[in-house]
Coordinates of C-alpha atoms in Angstrom, one line a residue:
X539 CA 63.8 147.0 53.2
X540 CA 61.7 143.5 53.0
X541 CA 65.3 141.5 52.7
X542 CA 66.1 142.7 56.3
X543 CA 65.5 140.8 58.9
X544 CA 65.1 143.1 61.2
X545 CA 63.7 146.9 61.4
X546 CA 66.7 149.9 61.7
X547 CA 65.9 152.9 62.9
X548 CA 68.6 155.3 62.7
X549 CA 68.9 158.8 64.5
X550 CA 68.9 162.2 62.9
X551 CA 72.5 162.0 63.9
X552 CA 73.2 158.7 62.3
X553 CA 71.7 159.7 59.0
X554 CA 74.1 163.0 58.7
X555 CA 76.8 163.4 56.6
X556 CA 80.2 162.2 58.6
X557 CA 83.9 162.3 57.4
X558 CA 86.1 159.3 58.9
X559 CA 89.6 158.4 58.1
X560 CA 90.3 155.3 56.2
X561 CA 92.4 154.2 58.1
X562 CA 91.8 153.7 62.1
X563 CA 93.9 152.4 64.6
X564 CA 92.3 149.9 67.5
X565 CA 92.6 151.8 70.5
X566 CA 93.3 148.5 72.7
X567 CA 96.0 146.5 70.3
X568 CA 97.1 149.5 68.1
X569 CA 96.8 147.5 64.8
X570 CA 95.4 149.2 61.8
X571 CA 92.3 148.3 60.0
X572 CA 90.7 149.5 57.1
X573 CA 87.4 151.4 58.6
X574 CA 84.2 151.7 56.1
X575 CA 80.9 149.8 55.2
X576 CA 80.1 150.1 51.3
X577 CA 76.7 150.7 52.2
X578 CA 77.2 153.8 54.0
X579 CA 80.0 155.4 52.1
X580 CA 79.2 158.1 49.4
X581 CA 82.3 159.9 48.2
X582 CA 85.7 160.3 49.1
X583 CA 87.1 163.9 50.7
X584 CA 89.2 165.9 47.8
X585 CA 88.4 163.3 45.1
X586 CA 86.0 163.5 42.0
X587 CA 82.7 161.3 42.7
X588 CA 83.8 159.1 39.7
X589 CA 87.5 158.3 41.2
X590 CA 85.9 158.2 45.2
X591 CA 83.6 155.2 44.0
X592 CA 86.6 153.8 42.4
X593 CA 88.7 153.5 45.2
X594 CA 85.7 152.6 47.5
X595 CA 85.1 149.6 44.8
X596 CA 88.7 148.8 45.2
X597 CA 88.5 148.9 48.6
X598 CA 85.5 146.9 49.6
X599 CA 87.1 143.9 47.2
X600 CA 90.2 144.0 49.6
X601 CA 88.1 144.0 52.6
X602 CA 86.0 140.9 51.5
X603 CA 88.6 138.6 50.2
X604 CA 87.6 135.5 51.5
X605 CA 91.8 135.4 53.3
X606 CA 90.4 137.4 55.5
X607 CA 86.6 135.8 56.2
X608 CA 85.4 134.0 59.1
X609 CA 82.0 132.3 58.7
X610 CA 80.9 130.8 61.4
X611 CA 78.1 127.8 61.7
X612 CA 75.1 128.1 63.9
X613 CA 74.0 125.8 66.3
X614 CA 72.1 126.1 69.3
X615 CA 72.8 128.0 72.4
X616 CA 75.7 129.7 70.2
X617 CA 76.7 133.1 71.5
X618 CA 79.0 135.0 69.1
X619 CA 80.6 138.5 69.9
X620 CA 83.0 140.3 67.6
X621 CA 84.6 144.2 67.5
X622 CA 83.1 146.3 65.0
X623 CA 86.8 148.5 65.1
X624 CA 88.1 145.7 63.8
X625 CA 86.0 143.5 61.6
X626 CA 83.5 144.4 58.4
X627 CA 80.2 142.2 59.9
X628 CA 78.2 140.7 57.0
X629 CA 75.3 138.2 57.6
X630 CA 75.3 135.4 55.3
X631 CA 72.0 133.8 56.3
X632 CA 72.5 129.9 57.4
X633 CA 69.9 130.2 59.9
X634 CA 66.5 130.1 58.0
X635 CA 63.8 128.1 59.6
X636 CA 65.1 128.9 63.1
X637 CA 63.9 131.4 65.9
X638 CA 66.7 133.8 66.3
X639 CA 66.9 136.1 69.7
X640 CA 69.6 139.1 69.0
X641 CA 70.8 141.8 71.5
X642 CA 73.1 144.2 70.4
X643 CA 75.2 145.6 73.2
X644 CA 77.9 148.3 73.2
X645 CA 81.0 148.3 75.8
X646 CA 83.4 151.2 76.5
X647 CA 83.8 154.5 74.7
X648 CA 83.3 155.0 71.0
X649 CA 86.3 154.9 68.4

């Protein structure tokens, strides 16, 4: 994709067909959060594909609602960390004519 700024590679594994629940509970605080990426969803379990996309679509608007955003501002030196069991990441640019460094890391078992 030319709008990404970086290259993903996902696994044979990765690119499989998956169920997940909606609904997962944080295995540390034991709060519930609405699991799911629009991007990667394509139906809903024991629903037409017509009324799966229409929740999803209901769904994703919930998720987004800017009550629930944080966006955070960029300056230099910043190190940002966040749980992906509990938060929908989006990048929203803001950083355009600066050299960004990432590293992605993963701690503890999966969810």
């Amino acid at each position: 994709d030319k709008g990404r700024a970086m290259d993903i590679r996902p696994s044979d594994d990765a690119l499989a067909t998956q169920s997940h629940p909606f609904i997962r509970i944080h295995p540390e605080t034991g709060r519930a959060a609405l699991f799911g990426c629009a991007g990667y969803i394509i139906g809903v379990e024991d629903m037409d594909a017509a009324e799966g996309m229409t929740l999803l679509g209901d769904l994703y608007r919930w998720q987004t609602q800017h009550a629930f955003q944080y966006r955070h501002k960029w300056r230099a030196h910043t190190l940002l960390m966040w749980d992906n069991r509990a938060v929908l990441h989006m990048a929203t640019g803001g950083y355009s004519g600066y050299e960004r460094l990432l590293r992605r890391t993963t701690i503890g078992a999966r969810a």
